[in-house]
CSV table of C-alpha atoms and ligand atoms in Angstrom, one decimal:
chain,number,residue,atom,x,y,z
F,1,MET,CA,107.2,62.2,118.7
F,2,ALA,CA,108.0,62.4,114.4
F,3,GLY,CA,105.0,64.7,114.4
F,4,CYS,CA,105.8,66.8,117.0
F,5,PRO,CA,106.0,71.0,115.7
F,6,LEU,CA,108.8,71.5,118.6
F,7,LYS,CA,111.1,68.3,118.1
F,8,ASP,CA,113.7,70.7,115.9
F,9,LYS,CA,113.3,73.5,118.7
F,10,ILE,CA,113.7,71.0,121.7
F,11,THR,CA,116.7,69.4,120.3
F,12,ARG,CA,118.3,73.0,119.7
F,13,ASP,CA,117.4,74.2,123.0
F,14,VAL,CA,118.5,71.1,125.1
F,15,THR,CA,121.6,70.8,123.1
F,16,ALA,CA,122.6,74.6,123.6
F,17,ALA,CA,121.8,74.4,127.3
F,18,VAL,CA,123.4,70.9,128.0
F,19,GLY,CA,126.4,71.8,125.7
F,20,ALA,CA,127.3,75.0,127.9
F,21,VAL,CA,127.8,73.2,131.3
F,22,PRO,CA,131.2,72.7,132.0
F,23,GLY,CA,132.6,69.1,131.0
F,24,VAL,CA,130.4,68.3,128.3
F,25,THR,CA,132.0,68.0,124.9
F,26,SER,CA,129.2,66.5,123.0
F,27,VAL,CA,125.3,66.1,123.5
F,28,ASP,CA,123.4,63.4,121.7
F,29,LEU,CA,120.0,63.5,122.0
F,30,SER,CA,117.2,61.3,121.3
F,31,LEU,CA,113.5,61.8,122.3
F,32,GLY,CA,111.1,59.6,123.3
F,33,VAL,CA,107.4,59.6,124.7
F,34,MET,CA,106.8,59.9,128.5
F,35,THR,CA,105.5,56.9,130.3
F,36,ASP,CA,102.3,57.4,132.3
F,37,GLU,CA,104.4,57.5,135.8
F,38,GLN,CA,106.6,60.4,133.9
F,39,ARG,CA,103.4,62.3,132.9
F,40,SER,CA,101.9,62.1,136.4
F,41,GLY,CA,105.1,63.1,137.9
F,42,LEU,CA,105.3,66.5,135.4
F,43,GLN,CA,101.7,67.0,136.0
F,44,GLN,CA,102.7,67.1,140.1
F,45,THR,CA,106.1,69.4,138.8
F,46,LEU,CA,103.6,71.7,137.0
F,47,ARG,CA,101.0,72.1,139.2
F,48,GLY,CA,104.1,72.9,141.9
F,49,GLY,CA,101.8,70.8,144.5
F,50,LYS,CA,98.6,72.8,144.3
F,51,ALA,CA,95.3,71.6,144.0
F,52,ALA,CA,93.7,71.4,140.6
F,53,LYS,CA,91.0,73.6,139.6
F,54,GLU,CA,92.4,76.8,140.9
F,55,ILE,CA,92.5,79.7,138.9
F,56,PRO,CA,96.3,81.1,139.0
F,57,PHE,CA,95.3,84.4,137.6
F,58,ALA,CA,92.6,84.8,140.2
F,59,GLN,CA,95.2,84.3,143.1
F,60,PRO,CA,96.1,87.4,145.5
F,61,GLY,CA,99.6,87.2,144.6
F,62,SER,CA,99.0,86.9,140.7
F,63,LEU,CA,101.3,89.2,138.9
F,64,THR,CA,99.9,88.4,135.4
F,65,LYS,CA,98.0,91.4,134.0
F,66,VAL,CA,94.4,89.8,132.8
F,67,ILE,CA,92.8,92.1,129.9
F,68,ALA,CA,89.5,90.9,128.6
F,69,VAL,CA,88.9,92.2,125.2
F,70,ALA,CA,85.0,93.0,124.8
F,71,SER,CA,82.7,94.8,122.5
F,72,GLY,CA,78.9,95.5,122.0
F,73,LYS,CA,78.3,94.0,118.8
F,74,GLY,CA,79.9,91.6,116.6
F,75,GLY,CA,82.5,92.2,113.6
F,76,VAL,CA,83.6,94.9,115.1
F,77,GLY,CA,87.5,93.8,114.8
F,78,LYS,CA,87.5,92.4,118.4
F,79,SER,CA,89.6,89.2,117.3
F,80,SER,CA,92.0,91.2,115.3
F,81,VAL,CA,92.9,93.7,118.0
F,82,THR,CA,93.3,90.9,120.6
F,83,VAL,CA,95.6,88.8,118.4
F,84,ASN,CA,97.7,92.0,117.1
F,85,LEU,CA,98.2,93.3,120.8
F,86,ALA,CA,99.4,89.9,121.9
F,87,GLN,CA,101.7,89.5,119.2
F,88,ALA,CA,103.0,93.2,119.9
F,89,MET,CA,103.5,92.4,123.6
F,90,ALA,CA,105.1,89.4,122.7
F,91,ALA,CA,107.4,90.9,120.4
F,92,THR,CA,108.9,93.3,123.5
F,93,GLY,CA,109.7,89.9,125.2
F,94,LEU,CA,106.6,89.4,127.3
F,95,LYS,CA,105.1,86.2,128.1
F,96,VAL,CA,101.5,86.6,126.5
F,97,GLY,CA,98.6,84.1,126.7
F,98,VAL,CA,95.4,84.5,124.5
F,99,VAL,CA,91.9,82.6,125.8
F,100,ASP,CA,89.5,82.5,123.1
F,101,ALA,CA,86.6,82.4,124.9
F,102,ASP,CA,84.1,83.3,121.7
F,103,ILE,CA,81.9,80.3,121.5
F,104,TYR,CA,80.4,81.6,118.4
F,105,GLY,CA,83.5,83.0,116.6
F,106,HIS,CA,86.7,81.3,117.7
F,107,SER,CA,88.5,82.9,115.2
F,108,VAL,CA,92.0,83.6,117.1
F,109,PRO,CA,93.6,80.5,116.4
F,110,ALA,CA,93.3,80.7,112.8
F,111,MET,CA,94.3,84.6,112.9
F,112,LEU,CA,97.4,83.4,115.1
F,113,GLY,CA,98.3,80.4,112.4
F,114,VAL,CA,97.4,77.3,114.8
F,115,ALA,CA,93.9,76.6,113.6
F,116,ASP,CA,95.1,73.2,112.8
F,117,THR,CA,97.0,72.6,115.9
F,118,ARG,CA,95.2,70.6,118.8
F,119,PRO,CA,96.4,71.4,122.6
F,120,MET,CA,98.8,68.8,123.9
F,121,GLN,CA,97.5,66.8,127.2
F,122,VAL,CA,99.5,65.6,129.8
F,123,GLU,CA,96.9,63.7,132.1
F,124,ASP,CA,94.0,66.1,132.6
F,125,MET,CA,96.4,69.2,132.5
F,126,ILE,CA,96.1,71.0,128.8
F,127,MET,CA,99.2,72.8,127.1
F,128,PRO,CA,98.0,76.0,125.3
F,129,VAL,CA,99.1,76.2,121.8
F,130,PRO,CA,102.3,77.8,120.9
F,131,THR,CA,102.4,80.1,118.0
F,132,SER,CA,105.5,80.4,116.0
F,133,SER,CA,106.1,84.1,117.9
F,134,GLY,CA,105.6,82.4,121.4
F,135,VAL,CA,102.4,83.6,122.2
F,136,SER,CA,100.4,80.8,124.0
F,137,VAL,CA,96.7,80.2,122.6
F,138,ILE,CA,93.8,78.1,124.1
F,139,SER,CA,90.5,78.3,122.2
F,140,ILE,CA,87.0,77.1,123.3
F,141,GLY,CA,86.9,75.3,120.0
F,142,MET,CA,89.8,73.5,120.8
F,143,LEU,CA,88.1,71.8,123.5
F,144,LYS,CA,85.2,70.7,121.6
F,145,PRO,CA,85.9,66.8,120.3
F,146,ARG,CA,85.6,67.8,116.7
F,147,ARG,CA,85.8,71.6,115.2
F,148,ASP,CA,82.8,71.2,113.2
F,149,GLN,CA,80.5,70.2,116.1
F,150,VAL,CA,77.9,72.7,116.5
F,151,VAL,CA,77.1,72.7,120.4
F,152,ALA,CA,74.4,74.9,122.2
F,153,TRP,CA,76.2,76.2,124.7
F,154,ARG,CA,74.5,77.6,127.4
F,155,GLY,CA,75.4,79.2,130.6
F,156,PRO,CA,76.8,76.5,132.9
F,157,MET,CA,78.4,74.8,130.1
F,158,LEU,CA,80.3,77.9,129.1
F,159,ASP,CA,81.3,78.6,132.5
F,160,ARG,CA,82.6,75.2,133.0
F,161,ALA,CA,84.7,75.9,129.7
F,162,LEU,CA,85.8,79.1,130.8
F,163,VAL,CA,86.7,77.7,134.1
F,164,GLN,CA,88.4,74.9,132.3
F,165,MET,CA,90.6,77.4,129.7
F,166,LEU,CA,91.7,79.1,133.1
F,167,ALA,CA,92.2,76.5,135.2
F,168,ASP,CA,92.7,73.4,133.5
F,169,VAL,CA,95.6,74.8,131.2
F,170,TYR,CA,99.0,74.9,132.3
F,171,TRP,CA,99.7,78.9,131.5
F,172,GLY,CA,103.1,79.0,133.3
F,173,ASP,CA,104.2,82.3,134.7
F,174,LEU,CA,102.5,85.3,132.0
F,175,ASP,CA,102.9,88.7,132.0
F,176,VAL,CA,99.8,89.2,130.4
F,177,LEU,CA,96.4,87.1,129.5
F,178,LEU,CA,94.4,88.7,127.0
F,179,LEU,CA,90.8,87.2,126.7
F,180,ASP,CA,88.7,87.4,123.4
F,181,LEU,CA,85.3,87.7,124.6
F,182,PRO,CA,82.1,87.0,122.5
F,183,PRO,CA,80.3,90.1,121.7
F,184,GLY,CA,77.8,91.6,123.8
F,185,THR,CA,76.7,91.3,127.6
F,186,GLY,CA,76.3,87.6,127.5
F,187,ASP,CA,77.0,84.6,130.0
F,188,VAL,CA,80.6,84.6,129.6
F,189,ALA,CA,80.6,88.3,130.6
F,190,ILE,CA,79.1,87.2,133.7
F,191,SER,CA,81.0,84.1,134.3
F,192,LEU,CA,84.3,86.0,133.7
F,193,GLY,CA,83.5,88.8,136.3
F,194,GLN,CA,82.7,85.9,138.7
F,195,HIS,CA,85.9,83.9,138.2
F,196,LEU,CA,88.1,86.7,137.1
F,197,PRO,CA,87.0,90.0,139.0
F,198,ASN,CA,90.5,91.4,138.7
F,199,ALA,CA,90.4,91.4,135.2
F,200,GLU,CA,90.8,94.8,133.3
F,201,VAL,CA,88.7,95.4,130.2
F,202,LEU,CA,89.1,96.8,126.9
F,203,VAL,CA,86.0,97.9,124.8
F,204,VAL,CA,86.3,97.8,121.3
F,205,THR,CA,84.0,99.6,118.8
F,206,THR,CA,83.9,101.4,115.7
F,207,PRO,CA,83.0,104.7,114.5
F,208,GLN,CA,79.2,104.7,114.1
F,209,ASP,CA,76.6,106.1,116.9
F,210,ALA,CA,74.7,102.9,116.8
F,211,ALA,CA,77.8,100.6,117.6
F,212,SER,CA,78.9,103.3,120.3
F,213,GLU,CA,75.6,102.7,122.1
F,214,VAL,CA,76.0,99.1,122.6
F,215,ALA,CA,79.7,99.4,123.2
F,216,GLU,CA,78.8,101.2,126.3
F,217,ARG,CA,76.4,98.9,127.5
F,218,ALA,CA,79.4,96.3,127.3
F,219,GLY,CA,81.1,98.6,129.4
F,220,THR,CA,78.6,99.0,131.9
F,221,MET,CA,78.2,95.4,132.1
F,222,ALA,CA,82.1,95.1,132.9
F,223,SER,CA,81.8,97.8,135.7
F,224,MET,CA,78.7,95.6,137.2
F,225,MET,CA,80.6,92.9,137.4
F,226,HIS,CA,83.5,94.9,139.5
F,227,GLN,CA,86.1,95.1,136.5
F,228,ARG,CA,87.4,98.0,135.8
F,229,VAL,CA,87.6,99.4,132.3
F,230,ILE,CA,90.8,100.8,131.2
F,231,GLY,CA,90.0,102.0,127.9
F,232,VAL,CA,88.5,102.2,124.2
F,233,ILE,CA,89.9,101.3,121.2
F,234,GLU,CA,88.1,102.4,117.9
F,235,ASN,CA,88.4,100.4,115.1
F,236,MET,CA,87.8,101.0,111.3
F,237,SER,CA,88.1,104.7,111.9
F,238,TYR,CA,88.8,105.5,108.7
F,239,LEU,CA,90.3,104.7,105.3
F,240,ALA,CA,93.8,106.5,104.4
F,241,CYS,CA,92.7,108.0,100.8
F,242,PRO,CA,94.5,106.3,98.3
F,243,HIS,CA,94.3,109.2,96.0
F,244,CYS,CA,96.4,111.5,98.6
F,245,ALA,CA,99.1,108.9,99.6
F,246,GLN,CA,101.4,111.5,97.6
F,247,GLY,CA,100.3,114.7,99.7
F,248,THR,CA,101.3,112.4,103.3
F,249,GLU,CA,104.5,111.3,101.7
F,250,ALA,CA,105.4,115.0,101.0
F,251,GLY,CA,104.4,115.7,104.7
F,252,GLY,CA,101.0,117.0,104.2
F,253,PRO,CA,97.8,116.1,106.1
F,254,GLU,CA,96.3,112.7,105.4
F,255,HIS,CA,92.9,112.8,103.9
F,256,ARG,CA,90.9,110.0,106.1
F,257,ILE,CA,87.8,109.1,104.4
F,258,GLU,CA,85.7,108.3,107.1
F,259,ILE,CA,83.7,105.1,105.9
F,260,PHE,CA,81.9,104.2,109.1
F,261,GLY,CA,81.0,107.7,110.1
F,262,SER,CA,83.6,109.2,113.2
F,263,GLY,CA,83.4,109.9,116.8
F,264,GLY,CA,82.2,106.8,118.1
F,265,GLY,CA,85.2,105.6,120.1
F,266,ALA,CA,85.4,108.9,122.0
F,267,GLN,CA,82.0,109.2,122.7
F,268,VAL,CA,81.9,105.7,124.3
F,269,ALA,CA,85.1,106.9,126.1
F,270,ARG,CA,83.1,110.5,127.5
F,271,THR,CA,80.2,108.1,128.5
F,272,LEU,CA,82.0,105.8,130.3
F,273,SER,CA,84.3,108.1,132.1
F,274,GLU,CA,81.3,109.9,133.1
F,275,ARG,CA,79.3,106.7,134.4
F,276,PHE,CA,82.2,105.7,136.3
F,277,GLY,CA,83.6,108.8,137.5
F,278,TYR,CA,87.3,107.7,136.6
F,279,ASP,CA,89.1,108.4,133.1
F,280,VAL,CA,88.3,105.8,130.6
F,281,PRO,CA,90.6,106.8,128.0
F,282,LEU,CA,90.4,106.4,123.9
F,283,LEU,CA,93.6,104.6,123.5
F,284,GLY,CA,93.7,104.5,119.7
F,285,GLU,CA,91.9,104.6,116.5
F,286,ILE,CA,92.9,101.9,113.9
F,287,PRO,CA,92.4,102.6,110.5
F,288,LEU,CA,90.9,100.3,107.6
F,289,GLU,CA,93.6,98.5,106.1
F,290,ALA,CA,93.6,95.6,103.6
F,291,THR,CA,96.8,94.1,105.2
F,292,LEU,CA,95.3,93.8,108.4
F,293,ARG,CA,92.5,91.6,107.2
F,294,GLU,CA,94.8,89.5,105.0
F,295,GLY,CA,97.2,88.9,108.3
F,296,GLY,CA,94.2,87.9,109.8
F,297,ASP,CA,92.9,85.4,106.9
F,298,ALA,CA,97.0,84.0,106.8
F,299,GLY,CA,97.8,83.9,110.4
F,300,LYS,CA,100.2,86.3,110.4
F,301,PRO,CA,99.1,89.7,112.5
F,302,ILE,CA,99.6,92.7,110.7
F,303,VAL,CA,102.2,94.0,113.4
F,304,ASP,CA,104.5,91.3,112.4
F,305,SER,CA,103.6,91.1,108.9
F,306,ASP,CA,103.6,94.6,107.7
F,307,PRO,CA,104.5,96.6,110.9
F,308,SER,CA,105.3,99.5,109.1
F,309,ALA,CA,101.5,99.8,108.0
F,310,PRO,CA,99.7,102.9,110.1
F,311,ALA,CA,97.1,100.1,111.6
F,312,ALA,CA,100.1,98.2,112.8
F,313,ARG,CA,102.1,101.2,114.2
F,314,GLU,CA,98.7,102.2,116.0
F,315,LEU,CA,98.1,98.7,117.5
F,316,ALA,CA,101.8,98.6,118.6
F,317,ARG,CA,101.6,101.8,120.2
F,318,ILE,CA,98.4,101.0,121.9
F,319,ALA,CA,100.4,97.8,123.5
F,320,GLY,CA,103.1,99.9,124.5
F,321,THR,CA,100.4,102.2,126.4
F,322,LEU,CA,98.8,98.9,128.0
F,323,MET,CA,102.2,97.8,129.2
F,324,GLY,CA,103.7,101.0,130.1
F,325,ARG,CA,101.4,101.8,132.9
F,326,GLY,CA,100.7,100.7,136.5
F,327,ARG,CA,97.2,100.1,137.6
F,328,GLY,CA,95.7,103.5,136.7
F,329,LEU,CA,96.3,105.6,133.7
F,330,ALA,CA,96.5,109.0,135.5
F,331,GLY,CA,99.4,111.6,134.2
F,332,LEU,CA,100.0,109.0,131.6
F,333,GLN,CA,100.8,110.9,128.0
F,334,LEU,CA,98.6,108.9,125.6
F,335,GLY,CA,100.1,110.6,122.7
F,336,LEU,CA,96.7,110.7,120.5
F,337,THR,CA,96.7,113.0,117.7
F,338,PRO,CA,93.6,114.4,116.5
F,339,ALA,CA,92.3,113.3,113.3
F,340,SER,CA,92.4,115.9,110.9
F,341,ARG,CA,88.9,116.4,109.0
F,342,PHE,CA,88.1,117.3,105.7
D,401,ATP,N1,90.8,98.0,110.6
D,401,ATP,C1,90.8,96.6,109.9
D,401,ATP,N2,91.0,96.9,108.5
D,401,ATP,C2,90.4,95.8,107.9
D,401,ATP,N3,90.0,94.9,108.0
D,401,ATP,C3,89.5,95.0,109.5
D,401,ATP,C4,90.1,95.9,110.1
D,401,ATP,N4,89.6,95.3,111.5
D,401,ATP,C5,89.1,94.1,111.4
D,401,ATP,N5,89.1,93.8,109.7
D,401,ATP,C6,88.4,92.5,109.2
D,401,ATP,O1,87.1,92.5,109.7
D,401,ATP,C7,86.6,91.3,109.9
D,401,ATP,C8,86.0,91.1,111.4
D,401,ATP,O2,86.7,91.6,112.4
D,401,ATP,P1,87.5,90.4,113.5
D,401,ATP,O3,87.1,89.3,113.1
D,401,ATP,O4,88.5,90.8,114.0
D,401,ATP,O5,86.0,91.0,114.3
D,401,ATP,P2,85.2,90.5,115.5
D,401,ATP,O6,84.8,91.8,116.4
D,401,ATP,O7,86.2,89.4,116.3
D,401,ATP,O8,84.1,89.7,115.3
D,401,ATP,P3,83.0,88.6,115.7
D,401,ATP,O9,82.3,89.4,116.4
D,401,ATP,O10,82.6,87.7,114.8
D,401,ATP,O11,84.0,87.8,116.9
D,401,ATP,C9,88.0,90.4,109.8
D,401,ATP,O12,87.6,89.8,108.3
D,401,ATP,C10,89.3,91.2,110.0
D,401,ATP,O13,90.1,90.7,109.5
D,402,MG,MG1,86.0,87.7,117.2
D,403,ZN,ZN1,91.9,112.3,98.8
């Protein structure tokens, strides 16, 4: 109990809540460890009498929006996008959970500043790790006995791990569950399609032609699993020219250096729209930004650590677009401004 990271918060919250009860004049709180009996009692209560191994998000009445973040290839910024969207959504008061389903990467906990925290277990139920801003996180890496352990994850094992993260973890009532998928169109995508067919898919790509082609494949895969692709996010779209910063401040057009080429995101959005026969919009273009990388390394997402940076504003705007809509995007103003080309 002495090492409990939430000790102060629990003491504060309980004191405030109990102190507010009429007739209570003072609160004296001492914390201890649950007995076995109390633990199984708590587990019963949390499950609400339901059987174990049920994925709450796959139930017909579930109100949680499930968004899987996919990409064709690695390193395009999928995890960065996932943690920043989660953080931006949580900042608006939503209850947000993040599942890091990238077996090879599992960088999400580090990007959210909880790399060294292990999930707490109540009997065979796992508590997600809370970040300081209230996002709940579970990583496939946290389920391994040791962090440096190398495991050859194959289909059935991956499937079991994914189900465990969805069914054995006590998520509570979430508004949004974001899943960071491994890159490509592999086993995890198939498992996810089977266990969470109602998940919506966001495709992240960079502007290059080659990247957009593989991103299209990831989108097609999602559709084959009967999941709706809700949009495309282009990351690393441009670098705001540092020499022209003056011009921008004076209200002049920004000079965008297109390090990875241009047009990939729009291309993926167009191709998928044509292929599926419904609108797959380009939701945004996130510029390259040193503080985005630094925020990821430091465990502080840029939407929180440097909110006025253009990349942070774009990520927050995309989060707002995703949450502000219903099940379809028809008639929605996305507020995209075309990139100026020099
Ligand atoms: N817009 C950006 N500006 C600057 N750095 C970025 C940007 N997007 C991502 N990065 C950096 O690029 C690296 C790769 O990003 P990230 O880990 O989010 O990609 P990924 O698609 O999840 O990769 P992987 O396939 O390895 O899981 C990270 O160091 C991240 O901080
Ligand atoms: Mg990643
Ligand atoms: Zn310039």
